[in-house]
CSV table of C-alpha atoms in Angstrom, one decimal:
chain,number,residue,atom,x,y,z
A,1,UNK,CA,110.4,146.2,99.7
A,2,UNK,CA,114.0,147.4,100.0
A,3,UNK,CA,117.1,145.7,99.8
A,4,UNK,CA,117.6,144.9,103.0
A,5,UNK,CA,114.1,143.7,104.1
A,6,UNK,CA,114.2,141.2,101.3
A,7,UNK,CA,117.7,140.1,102.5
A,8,UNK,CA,116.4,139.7,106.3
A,9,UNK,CA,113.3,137.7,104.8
A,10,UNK,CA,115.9,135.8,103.0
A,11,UNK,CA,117.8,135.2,106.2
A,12,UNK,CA,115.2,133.7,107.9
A,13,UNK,CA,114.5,131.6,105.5
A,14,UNK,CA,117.6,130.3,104.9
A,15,UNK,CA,117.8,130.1,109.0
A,16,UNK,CA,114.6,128.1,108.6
A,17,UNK,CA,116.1,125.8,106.6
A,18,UNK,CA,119.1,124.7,108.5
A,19,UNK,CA,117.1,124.4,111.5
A,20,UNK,CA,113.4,124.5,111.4
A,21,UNK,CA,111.6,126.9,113.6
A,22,UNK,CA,110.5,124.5,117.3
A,23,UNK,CA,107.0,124.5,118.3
A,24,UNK,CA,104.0,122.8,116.8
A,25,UNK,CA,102.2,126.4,116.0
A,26,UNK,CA,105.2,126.9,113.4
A,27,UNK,CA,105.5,123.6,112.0
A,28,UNK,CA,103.3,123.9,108.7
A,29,UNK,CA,104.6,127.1,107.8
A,30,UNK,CA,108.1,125.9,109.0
A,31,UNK,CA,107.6,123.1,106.5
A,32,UNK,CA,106.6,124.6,103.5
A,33,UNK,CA,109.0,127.6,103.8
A,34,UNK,CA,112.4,125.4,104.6
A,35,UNK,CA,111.2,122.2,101.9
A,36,UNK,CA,111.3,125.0,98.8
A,37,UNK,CA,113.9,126.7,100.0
A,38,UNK,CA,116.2,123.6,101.1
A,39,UNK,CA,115.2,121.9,97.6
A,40,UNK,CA,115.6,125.3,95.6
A,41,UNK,CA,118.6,126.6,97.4
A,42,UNK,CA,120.9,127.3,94.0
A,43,UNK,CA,117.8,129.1,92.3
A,44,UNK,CA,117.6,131.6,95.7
A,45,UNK,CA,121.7,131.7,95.7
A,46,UNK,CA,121.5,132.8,92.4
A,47,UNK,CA,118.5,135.3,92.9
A,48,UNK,CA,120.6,136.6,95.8
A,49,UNK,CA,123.8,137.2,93.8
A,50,UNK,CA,121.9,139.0,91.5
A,51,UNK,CA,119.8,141.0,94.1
A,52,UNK,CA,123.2,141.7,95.5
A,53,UNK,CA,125.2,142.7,92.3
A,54,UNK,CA,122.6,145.6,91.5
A,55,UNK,CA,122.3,146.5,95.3
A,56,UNK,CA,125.9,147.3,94.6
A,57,UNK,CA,126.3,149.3,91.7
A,58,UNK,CA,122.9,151.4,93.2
A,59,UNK,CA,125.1,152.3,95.9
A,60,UNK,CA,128.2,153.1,94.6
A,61,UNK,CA,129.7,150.1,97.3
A,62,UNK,CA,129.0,152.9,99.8
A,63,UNK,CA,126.3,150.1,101.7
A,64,UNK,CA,127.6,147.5,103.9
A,65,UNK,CA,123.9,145.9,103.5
A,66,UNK,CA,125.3,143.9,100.6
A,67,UNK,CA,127.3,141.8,103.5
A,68,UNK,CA,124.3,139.9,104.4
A,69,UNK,CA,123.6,138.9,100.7
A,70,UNK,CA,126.7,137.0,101.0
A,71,UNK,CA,126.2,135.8,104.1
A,72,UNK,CA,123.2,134.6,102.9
A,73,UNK,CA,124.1,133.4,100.1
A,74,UNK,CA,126.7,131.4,102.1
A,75,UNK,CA,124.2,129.9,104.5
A,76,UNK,CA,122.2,128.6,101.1
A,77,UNK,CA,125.6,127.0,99.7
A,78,UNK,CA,125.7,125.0,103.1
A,79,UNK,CA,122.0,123.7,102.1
A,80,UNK,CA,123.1,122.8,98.9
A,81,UNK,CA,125.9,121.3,99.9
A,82,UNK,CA,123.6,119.3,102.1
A,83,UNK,CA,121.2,118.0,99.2
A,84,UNK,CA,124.3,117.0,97.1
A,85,UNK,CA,125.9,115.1,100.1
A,86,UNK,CA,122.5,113.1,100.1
A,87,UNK,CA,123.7,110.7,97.5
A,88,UNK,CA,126.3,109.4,99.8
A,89,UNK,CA,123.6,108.8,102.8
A,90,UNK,CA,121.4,107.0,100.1
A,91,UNK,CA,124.3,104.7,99.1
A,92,UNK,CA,124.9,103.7,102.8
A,93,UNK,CA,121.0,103.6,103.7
A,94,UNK,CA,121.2,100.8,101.0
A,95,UNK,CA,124.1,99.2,101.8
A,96,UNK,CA,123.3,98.4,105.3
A,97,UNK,CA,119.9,97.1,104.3
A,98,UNK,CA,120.7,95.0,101.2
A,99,UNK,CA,124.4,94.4,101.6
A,100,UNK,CA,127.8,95.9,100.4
A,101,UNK,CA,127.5,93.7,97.3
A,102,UNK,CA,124.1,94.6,96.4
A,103,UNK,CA,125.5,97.3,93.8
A,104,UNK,CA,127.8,94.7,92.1
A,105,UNK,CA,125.0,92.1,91.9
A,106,UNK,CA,122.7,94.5,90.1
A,107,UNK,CA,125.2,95.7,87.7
A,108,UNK,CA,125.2,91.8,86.8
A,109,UNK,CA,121.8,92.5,85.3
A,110,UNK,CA,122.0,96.4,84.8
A,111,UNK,CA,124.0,98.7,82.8
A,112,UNK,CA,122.4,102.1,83.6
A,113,UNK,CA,122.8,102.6,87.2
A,114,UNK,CA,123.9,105.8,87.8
A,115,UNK,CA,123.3,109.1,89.8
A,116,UNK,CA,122.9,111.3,86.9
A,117,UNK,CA,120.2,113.8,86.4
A,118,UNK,CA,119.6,116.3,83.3
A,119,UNK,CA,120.5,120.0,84.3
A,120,UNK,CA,117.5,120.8,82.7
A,121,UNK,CA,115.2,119.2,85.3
A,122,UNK,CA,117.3,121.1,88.2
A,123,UNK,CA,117.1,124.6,86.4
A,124,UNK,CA,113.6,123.9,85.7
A,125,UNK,CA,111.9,121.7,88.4
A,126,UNK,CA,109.0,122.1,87.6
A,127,UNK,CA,108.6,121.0,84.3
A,128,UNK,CA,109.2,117.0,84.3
A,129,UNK,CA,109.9,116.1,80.3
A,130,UNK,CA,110.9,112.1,80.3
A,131,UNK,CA,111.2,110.8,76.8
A,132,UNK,CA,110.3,107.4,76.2
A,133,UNK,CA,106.9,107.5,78.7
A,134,UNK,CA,103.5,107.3,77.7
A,135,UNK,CA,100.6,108.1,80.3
A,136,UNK,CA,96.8,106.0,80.2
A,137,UNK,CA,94.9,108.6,82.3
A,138,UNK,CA,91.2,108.5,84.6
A,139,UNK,CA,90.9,104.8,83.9
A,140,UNK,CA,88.0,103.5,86.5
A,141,UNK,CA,89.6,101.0,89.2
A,142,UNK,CA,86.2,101.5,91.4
A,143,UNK,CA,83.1,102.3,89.6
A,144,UNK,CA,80.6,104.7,92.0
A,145,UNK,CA,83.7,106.6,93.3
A,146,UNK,CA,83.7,109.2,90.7
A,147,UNK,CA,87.0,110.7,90.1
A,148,UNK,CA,88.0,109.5,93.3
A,149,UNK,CA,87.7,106.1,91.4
A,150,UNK,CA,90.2,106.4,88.6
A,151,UNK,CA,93.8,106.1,88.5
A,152,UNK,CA,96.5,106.7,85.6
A,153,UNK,CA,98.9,104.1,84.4
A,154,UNK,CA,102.4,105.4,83.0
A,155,UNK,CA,104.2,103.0,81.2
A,156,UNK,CA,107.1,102.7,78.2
A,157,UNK,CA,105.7,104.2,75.1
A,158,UNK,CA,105.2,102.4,72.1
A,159,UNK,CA,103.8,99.3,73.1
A,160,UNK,CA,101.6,97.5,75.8
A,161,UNK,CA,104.0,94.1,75.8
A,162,UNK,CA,105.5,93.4,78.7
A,163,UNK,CA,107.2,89.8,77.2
A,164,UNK,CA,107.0,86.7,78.4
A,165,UNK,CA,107.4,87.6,82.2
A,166,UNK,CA,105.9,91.2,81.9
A,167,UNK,CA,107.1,94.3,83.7
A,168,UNK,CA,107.4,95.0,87.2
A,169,UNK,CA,104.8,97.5,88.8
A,170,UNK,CA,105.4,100.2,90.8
A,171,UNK,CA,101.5,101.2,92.9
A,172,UNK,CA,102.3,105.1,93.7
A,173,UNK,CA,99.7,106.5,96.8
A,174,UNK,CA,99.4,110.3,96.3
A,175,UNK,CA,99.6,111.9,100.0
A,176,UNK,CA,98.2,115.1,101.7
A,177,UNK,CA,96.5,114.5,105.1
A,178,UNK,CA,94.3,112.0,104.1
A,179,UNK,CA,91.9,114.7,103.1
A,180,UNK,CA,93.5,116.3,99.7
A,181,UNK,CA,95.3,115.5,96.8
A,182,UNK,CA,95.5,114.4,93.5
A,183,UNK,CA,97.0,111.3,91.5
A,184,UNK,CA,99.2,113.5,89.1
A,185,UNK,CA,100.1,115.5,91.7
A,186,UNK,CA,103.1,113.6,93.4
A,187,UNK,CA,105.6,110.9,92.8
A,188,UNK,CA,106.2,111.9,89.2
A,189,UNK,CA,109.9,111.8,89.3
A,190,UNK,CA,110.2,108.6,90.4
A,191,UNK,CA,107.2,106.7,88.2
A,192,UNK,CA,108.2,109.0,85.2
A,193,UNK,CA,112.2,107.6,86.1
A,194,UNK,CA,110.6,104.1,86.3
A,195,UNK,CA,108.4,103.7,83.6
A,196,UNK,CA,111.7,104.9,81.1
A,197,UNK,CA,113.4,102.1,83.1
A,198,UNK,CA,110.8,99.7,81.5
A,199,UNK,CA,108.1,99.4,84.6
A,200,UNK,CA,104.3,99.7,85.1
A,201,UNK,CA,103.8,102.6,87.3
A,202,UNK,CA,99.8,103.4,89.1
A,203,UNK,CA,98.8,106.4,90.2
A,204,UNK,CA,95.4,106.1,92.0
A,205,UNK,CA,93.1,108.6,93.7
A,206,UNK,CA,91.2,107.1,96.7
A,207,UNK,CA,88.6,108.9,99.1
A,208,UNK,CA,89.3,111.4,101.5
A,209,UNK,CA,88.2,112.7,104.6
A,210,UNK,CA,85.7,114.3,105.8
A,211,UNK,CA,83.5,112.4,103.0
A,212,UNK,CA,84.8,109.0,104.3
A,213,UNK,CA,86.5,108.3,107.7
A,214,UNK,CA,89.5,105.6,108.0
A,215,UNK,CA,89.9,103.2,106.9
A,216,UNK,CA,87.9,103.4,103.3
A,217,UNK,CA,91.1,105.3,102.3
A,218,UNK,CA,93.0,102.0,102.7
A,219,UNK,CA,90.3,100.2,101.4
A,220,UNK,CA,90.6,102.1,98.1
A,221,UNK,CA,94.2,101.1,97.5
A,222,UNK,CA,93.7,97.8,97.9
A,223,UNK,CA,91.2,98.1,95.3
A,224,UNK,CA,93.6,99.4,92.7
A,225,UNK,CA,96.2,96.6,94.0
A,226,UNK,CA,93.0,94.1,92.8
A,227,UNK,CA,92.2,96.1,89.7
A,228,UNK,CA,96.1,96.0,88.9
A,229,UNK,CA,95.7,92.0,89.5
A,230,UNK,CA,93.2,92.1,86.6
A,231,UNK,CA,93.7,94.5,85.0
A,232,UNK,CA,97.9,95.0,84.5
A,233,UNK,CA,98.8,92.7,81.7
A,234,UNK,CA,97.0,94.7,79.2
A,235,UNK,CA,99.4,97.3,79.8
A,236,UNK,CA,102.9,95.2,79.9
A,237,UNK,CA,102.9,94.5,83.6
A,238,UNK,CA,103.2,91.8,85.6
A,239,UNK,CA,100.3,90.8,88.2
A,240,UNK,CA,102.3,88.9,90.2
A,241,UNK,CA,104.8,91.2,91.3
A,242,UNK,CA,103.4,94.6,92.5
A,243,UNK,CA,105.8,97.2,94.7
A,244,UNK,CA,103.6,99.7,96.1
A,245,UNK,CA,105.6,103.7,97.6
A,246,UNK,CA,103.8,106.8,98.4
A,247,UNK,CA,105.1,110.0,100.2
A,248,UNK,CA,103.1,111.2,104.1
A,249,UNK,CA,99.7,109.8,104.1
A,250,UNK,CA,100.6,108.2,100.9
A,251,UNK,CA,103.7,106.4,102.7
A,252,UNK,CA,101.6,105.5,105.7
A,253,UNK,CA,99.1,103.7,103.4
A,254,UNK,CA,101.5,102.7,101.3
A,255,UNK,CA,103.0,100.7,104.4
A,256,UNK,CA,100.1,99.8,105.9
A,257,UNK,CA,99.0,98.0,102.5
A,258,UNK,CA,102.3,95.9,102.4
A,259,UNK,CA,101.3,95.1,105.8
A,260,UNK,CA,97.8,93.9,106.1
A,261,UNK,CA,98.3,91.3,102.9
A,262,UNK,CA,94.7,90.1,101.9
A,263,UNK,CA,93.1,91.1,105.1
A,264,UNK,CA,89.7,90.6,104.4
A,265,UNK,CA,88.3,93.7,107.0
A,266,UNK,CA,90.2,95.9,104.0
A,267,UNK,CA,88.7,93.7,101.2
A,268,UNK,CA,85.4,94.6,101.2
A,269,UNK,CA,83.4,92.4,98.5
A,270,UNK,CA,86.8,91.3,97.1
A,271,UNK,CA,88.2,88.9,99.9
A,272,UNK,CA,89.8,86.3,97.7
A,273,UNK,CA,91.9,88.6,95.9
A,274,UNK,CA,96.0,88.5,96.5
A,275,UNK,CA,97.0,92.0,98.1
A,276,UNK,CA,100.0,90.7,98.9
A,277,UNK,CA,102.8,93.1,97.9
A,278,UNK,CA,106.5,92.2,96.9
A,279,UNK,CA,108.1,96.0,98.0
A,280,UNK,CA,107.2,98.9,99.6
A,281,UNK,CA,109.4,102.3,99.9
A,282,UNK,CA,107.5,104.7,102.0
A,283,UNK,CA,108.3,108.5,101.7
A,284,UNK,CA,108.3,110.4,104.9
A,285,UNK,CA,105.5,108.3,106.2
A,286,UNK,CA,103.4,108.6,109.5
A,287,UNK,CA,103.7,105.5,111.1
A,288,UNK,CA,102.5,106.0,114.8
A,289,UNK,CA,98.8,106.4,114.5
A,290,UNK,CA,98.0,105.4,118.1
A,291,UNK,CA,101.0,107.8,119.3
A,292,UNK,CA,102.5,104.5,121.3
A,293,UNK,CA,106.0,105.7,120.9
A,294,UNK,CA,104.6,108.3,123.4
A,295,UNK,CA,105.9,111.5,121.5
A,296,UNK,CA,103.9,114.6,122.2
A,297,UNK,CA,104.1,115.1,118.0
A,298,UNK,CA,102.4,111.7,117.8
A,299,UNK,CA,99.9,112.3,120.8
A,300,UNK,CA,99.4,115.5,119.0
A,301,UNK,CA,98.3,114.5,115.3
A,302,UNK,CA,96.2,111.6,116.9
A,303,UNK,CA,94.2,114.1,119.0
A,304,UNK,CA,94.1,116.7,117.4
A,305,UNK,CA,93.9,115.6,114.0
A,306,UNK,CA,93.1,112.1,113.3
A,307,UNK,CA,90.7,111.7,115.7
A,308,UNK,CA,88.9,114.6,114.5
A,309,UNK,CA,89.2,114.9,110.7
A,310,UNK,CA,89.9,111.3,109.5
A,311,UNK,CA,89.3,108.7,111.7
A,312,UNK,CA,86.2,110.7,113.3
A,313,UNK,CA,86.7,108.6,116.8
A,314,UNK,CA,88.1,109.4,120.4
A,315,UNK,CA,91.1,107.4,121.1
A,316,UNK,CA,90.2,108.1,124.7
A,317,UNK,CA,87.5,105.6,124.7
A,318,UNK,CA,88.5,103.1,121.9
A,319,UNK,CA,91.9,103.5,120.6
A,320,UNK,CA,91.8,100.0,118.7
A,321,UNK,CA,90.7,101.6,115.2
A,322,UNK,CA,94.1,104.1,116.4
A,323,UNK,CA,95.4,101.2,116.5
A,324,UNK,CA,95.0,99.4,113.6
A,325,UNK,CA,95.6,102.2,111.6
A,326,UNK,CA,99.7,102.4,112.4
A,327,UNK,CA,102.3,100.5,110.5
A,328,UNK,CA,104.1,100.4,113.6
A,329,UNK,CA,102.1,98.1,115.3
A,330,UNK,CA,101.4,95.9,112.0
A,331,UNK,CA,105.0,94.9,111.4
A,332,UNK,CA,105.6,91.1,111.0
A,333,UNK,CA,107.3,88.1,109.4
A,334,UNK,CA,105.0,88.9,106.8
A,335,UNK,CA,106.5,91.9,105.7
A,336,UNK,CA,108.1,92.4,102.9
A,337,UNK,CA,111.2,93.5,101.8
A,338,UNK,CA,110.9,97.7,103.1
A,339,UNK,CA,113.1,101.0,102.2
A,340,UNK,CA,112.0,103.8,104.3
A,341,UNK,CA,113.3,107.1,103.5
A,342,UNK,CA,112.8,110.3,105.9
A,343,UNK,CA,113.8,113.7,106.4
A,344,UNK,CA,116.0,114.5,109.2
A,345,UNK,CA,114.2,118.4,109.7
A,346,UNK,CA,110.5,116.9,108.5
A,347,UNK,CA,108.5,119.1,111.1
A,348,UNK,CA,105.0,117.6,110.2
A,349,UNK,CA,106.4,114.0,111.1
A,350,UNK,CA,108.9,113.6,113.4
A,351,UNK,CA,111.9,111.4,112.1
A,352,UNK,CA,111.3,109.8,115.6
A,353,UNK,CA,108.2,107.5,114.1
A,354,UNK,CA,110.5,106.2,110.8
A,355,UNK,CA,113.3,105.2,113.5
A,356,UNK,CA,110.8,103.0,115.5
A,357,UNK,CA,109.0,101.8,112.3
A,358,UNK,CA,112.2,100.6,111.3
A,359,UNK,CA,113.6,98.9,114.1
A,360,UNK,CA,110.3,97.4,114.5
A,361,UNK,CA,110.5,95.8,111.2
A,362,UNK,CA,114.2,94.8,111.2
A,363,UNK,CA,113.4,93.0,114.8
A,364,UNK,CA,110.0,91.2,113.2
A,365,UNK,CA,111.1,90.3,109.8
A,366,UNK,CA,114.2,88.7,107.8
A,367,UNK,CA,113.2,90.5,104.7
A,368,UNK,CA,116.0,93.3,104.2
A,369,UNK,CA,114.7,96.5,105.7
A,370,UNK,CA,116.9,99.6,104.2
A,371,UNK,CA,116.9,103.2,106.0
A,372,UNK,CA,117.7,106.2,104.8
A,373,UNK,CA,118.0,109.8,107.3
A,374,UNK,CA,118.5,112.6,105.4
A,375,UNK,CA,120.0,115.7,107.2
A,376,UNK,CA,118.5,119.0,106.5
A,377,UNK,CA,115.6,117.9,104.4
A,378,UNK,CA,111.8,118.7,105.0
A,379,UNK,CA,108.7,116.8,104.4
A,380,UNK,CA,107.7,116.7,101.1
A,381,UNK,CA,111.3,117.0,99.5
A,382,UNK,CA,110.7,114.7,96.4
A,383,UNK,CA,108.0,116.1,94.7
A,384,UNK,CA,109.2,117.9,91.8
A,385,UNK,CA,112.7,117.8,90.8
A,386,UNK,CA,115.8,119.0,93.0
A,387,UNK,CA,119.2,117.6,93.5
A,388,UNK,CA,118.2,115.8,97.0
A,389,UNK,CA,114.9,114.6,95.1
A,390,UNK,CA,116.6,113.1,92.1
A,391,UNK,CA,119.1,110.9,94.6
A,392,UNK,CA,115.9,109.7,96.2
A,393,UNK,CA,114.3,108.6,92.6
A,394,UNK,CA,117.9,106.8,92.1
A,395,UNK,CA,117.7,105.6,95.3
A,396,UNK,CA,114.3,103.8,95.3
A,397,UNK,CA,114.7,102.6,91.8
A,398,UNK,CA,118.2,100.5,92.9
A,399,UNK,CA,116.2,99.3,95.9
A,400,UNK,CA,113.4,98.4,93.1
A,401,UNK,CA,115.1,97.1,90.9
A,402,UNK,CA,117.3,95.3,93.6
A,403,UNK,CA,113.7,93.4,94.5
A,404,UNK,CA,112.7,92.4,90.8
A,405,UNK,CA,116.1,91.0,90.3
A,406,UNK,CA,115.9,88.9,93.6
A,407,UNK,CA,112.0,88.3,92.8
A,408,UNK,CA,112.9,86.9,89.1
A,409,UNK,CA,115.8,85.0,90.5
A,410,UNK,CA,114.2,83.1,93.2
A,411,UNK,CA,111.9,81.9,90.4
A,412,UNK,CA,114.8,81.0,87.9
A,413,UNK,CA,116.6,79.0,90.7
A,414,UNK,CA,113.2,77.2,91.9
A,415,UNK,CA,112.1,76.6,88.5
A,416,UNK,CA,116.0,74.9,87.9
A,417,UNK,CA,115.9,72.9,91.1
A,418,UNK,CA,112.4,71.5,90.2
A,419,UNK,CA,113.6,70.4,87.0
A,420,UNK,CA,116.5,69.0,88.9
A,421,UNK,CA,114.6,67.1,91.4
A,422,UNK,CA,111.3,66.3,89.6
A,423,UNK,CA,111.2,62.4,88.9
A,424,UNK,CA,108.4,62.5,86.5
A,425,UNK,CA,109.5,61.6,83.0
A,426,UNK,CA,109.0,64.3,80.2
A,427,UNK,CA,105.7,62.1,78.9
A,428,UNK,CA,104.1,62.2,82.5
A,429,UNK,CA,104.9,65.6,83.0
A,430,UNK,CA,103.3,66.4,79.3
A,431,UNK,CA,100.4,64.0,80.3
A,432,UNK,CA,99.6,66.3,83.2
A,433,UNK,CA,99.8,69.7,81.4
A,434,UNK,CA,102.4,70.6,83.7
């Protein structure tokens, strides 16, 4: 391939990037060209100049083809630009959903908040070395599943103690359609982040279509939310409080899990166990299963592909399982406290159905809902390390962190104000083992 061909591929793709290519035939390959090249724009700027460089001294500078390497290379410094500039729509995503103080009252129990990320992981992204993290892998969370049952735990190395209160635990739902993936295949930044941080982080497999139709997928996940319940403590967590994130179908059922707490139609065999959830921060999730917001992308995946390859049901003549399958119509006083993060180009879900998800939940609940929009950022952005992706991890562990501290406090202050107001003298209270 000659110089200029590979600059004209180039161009597109950096085209691509900036603004995806319309039209539902383009938008997997749309996707997967503009997310590696909008989260690996400084390694192609760099290939470029390089490209470009020996382009010129083969040609004496008697070629004006070397133009369009700068050009392109210029284009690619505007997507850059744009992943670096994300740090600033994270800060405001969590400002206007826990308030302008929230940073100030975390610092009260924090001192390593920051935005900081080793220039090793960004010249290398795909190698993820985090000191300080060991990982418990293929433990069984549902016997007769097979590999499909087992899950990984990453936690802080050297020790299974979590102390008196134990460590918060972060439940992370691998995506891909509902009919691929793999546990240790996404979400390592942020549970490798997290578990140096001093939490609990879960990484389950669960069944997938076309072996199982919807909702067993769902029904898995609560399953490792009930092994995690039993099972946690002997790694340093803490049962009782459980955040649960996930990226595409993983941020669908990571949502709908926060929403349908201990509903027994999902608890198959284990009814009386607490699903309840204290977090959720759903990646690029697909929240309109029934397409209700009556986009023609929604309409689109339900007929097309839900109906046909994971729920295995026409929505023309029952649309309840449809239905009961999207966030969006789940939302409630019962949620809990949400941070939803999207991509502003994501061509496999429209933005549209993470705008409607949130208003929905900000008009249902008075748990804090946070948003954040990211312009010029594909689906799938966070999955190995980039500058955009490392924001995100920073992101999500503030809001995290944000809900242990108001979690731990709320149970400091009640435990105070019980002590306050209980009128049972110290021998009564010993007397009743309380």
């Amino acid at each position: 391939m000659s110089y200029l061909s590979r600059q004209l591929v180039t161009s597109a793709l950096a085209a691509n990037a900036i603004k995806p290519v319309p039209g539902a035939a383009a938008s997997v390959p749309a996707m997967f060209a503009g997310w590696l090249v909008s989260e690996l724009a400084p390694h192609v700027i760099a290939g470029t100049l390089v490209d470009t460089v020996l382009e010129v001294r083969r040609t004496r500078g008697r070629s004006a083809a070397p133009l369009l390497g700068l050009l392109n290379s210029l284009a690619l410094a505007h997507v850059t630009q744009q992943g670096r500039r994300s740090q600033a729509a994270f800060e405001r995503g969590l400002d206007e959903g826990l308030g302008g103080d929230h940073l100030d009252r975390l610092r009260q129990e924090y001192d390593d908040l920051d935005w900081r990320t080793p220039l090793r992981q960004l010249v290398w992204p795909f190698r993820l070395p985090v000191p300080g993290v060991e990982v418990v892998k293929d433990l069984t969370y549902a016997p007769g599943h097979g590999r499909r049952g087992r899950l990984d735990v990453y936690r802080p190395e050297g020790g299974t103690e979590g102390g008196a209160q134990g460590r918060p635990v972060l439940l992370q739902v691998h995506g891909g359609a509902w009919t691929i993936g793999e546990k240790d295949h996404q979400g390592l930044p942020l549970m490798k982040h997290m578990a140096s941080r001093g939490w609990v982080c879960v990484a389950p497999n669960y069944r997938l279509s076309p072996r199982v139709a919807f909702p067993e997928h769902l029904v898995d996940v609560k399953r490792a939310i009930a092994w995690i319940r039993e099972n946690i403590a002997e790694h340093g967590g803490d049962p009782s409080f459980v955040a649960i994130t996930g990226g595409s179908a993983g941020g669908h059922l990571a949502a709908l899990a926060a929403l349908t707490p201990n509903d027994p139609e999902y608890q198959p065999g284990f009814e009386d166990v607490d699903t309840t959830l204290q977090a959720a921060v759903p990646f690029y999730g697909v929240y309109d299963f029934a397409g209700v917001t009556g986009s023609k992308a929604a309409l689109r995946m339900r007929d097309r592909f839900l109906a046909r390859r994971v729920l295995f049901s026409d929505p023309e003549e029952d649309l309840e399982p449809f239905e009961k399958g999207s966030p969006l119509l789940r939302v409630g006083p019962h949620a809990p406290p949400f941070y939803v993060i999207h991509g502003a180009n994501d061509t496999l879900v429209e933005v549209a159905q993470a705008r409607a998800f949130v208003a929905a939940l900000r008009e249902a609940t008075d748990q804090p809902v946070a948003y954040t929009e990211l312009a010029g950022t594909q689906h799938a952005f966070d999955v190995f390390p980039s500058v955009r992706s490392q924001h995100s991890v920073r992101s999500a562990e503030r809001f995290l962190r944000w809900a242990w501290a108001s979690r731990t406090g709320e149970q400091t202050h009640a435990a105070a104000d019980w002590e306050r107001s209980d009128p049972i003298d110290d021998t009564a209270r010993e007397g009743s083992g309380r």
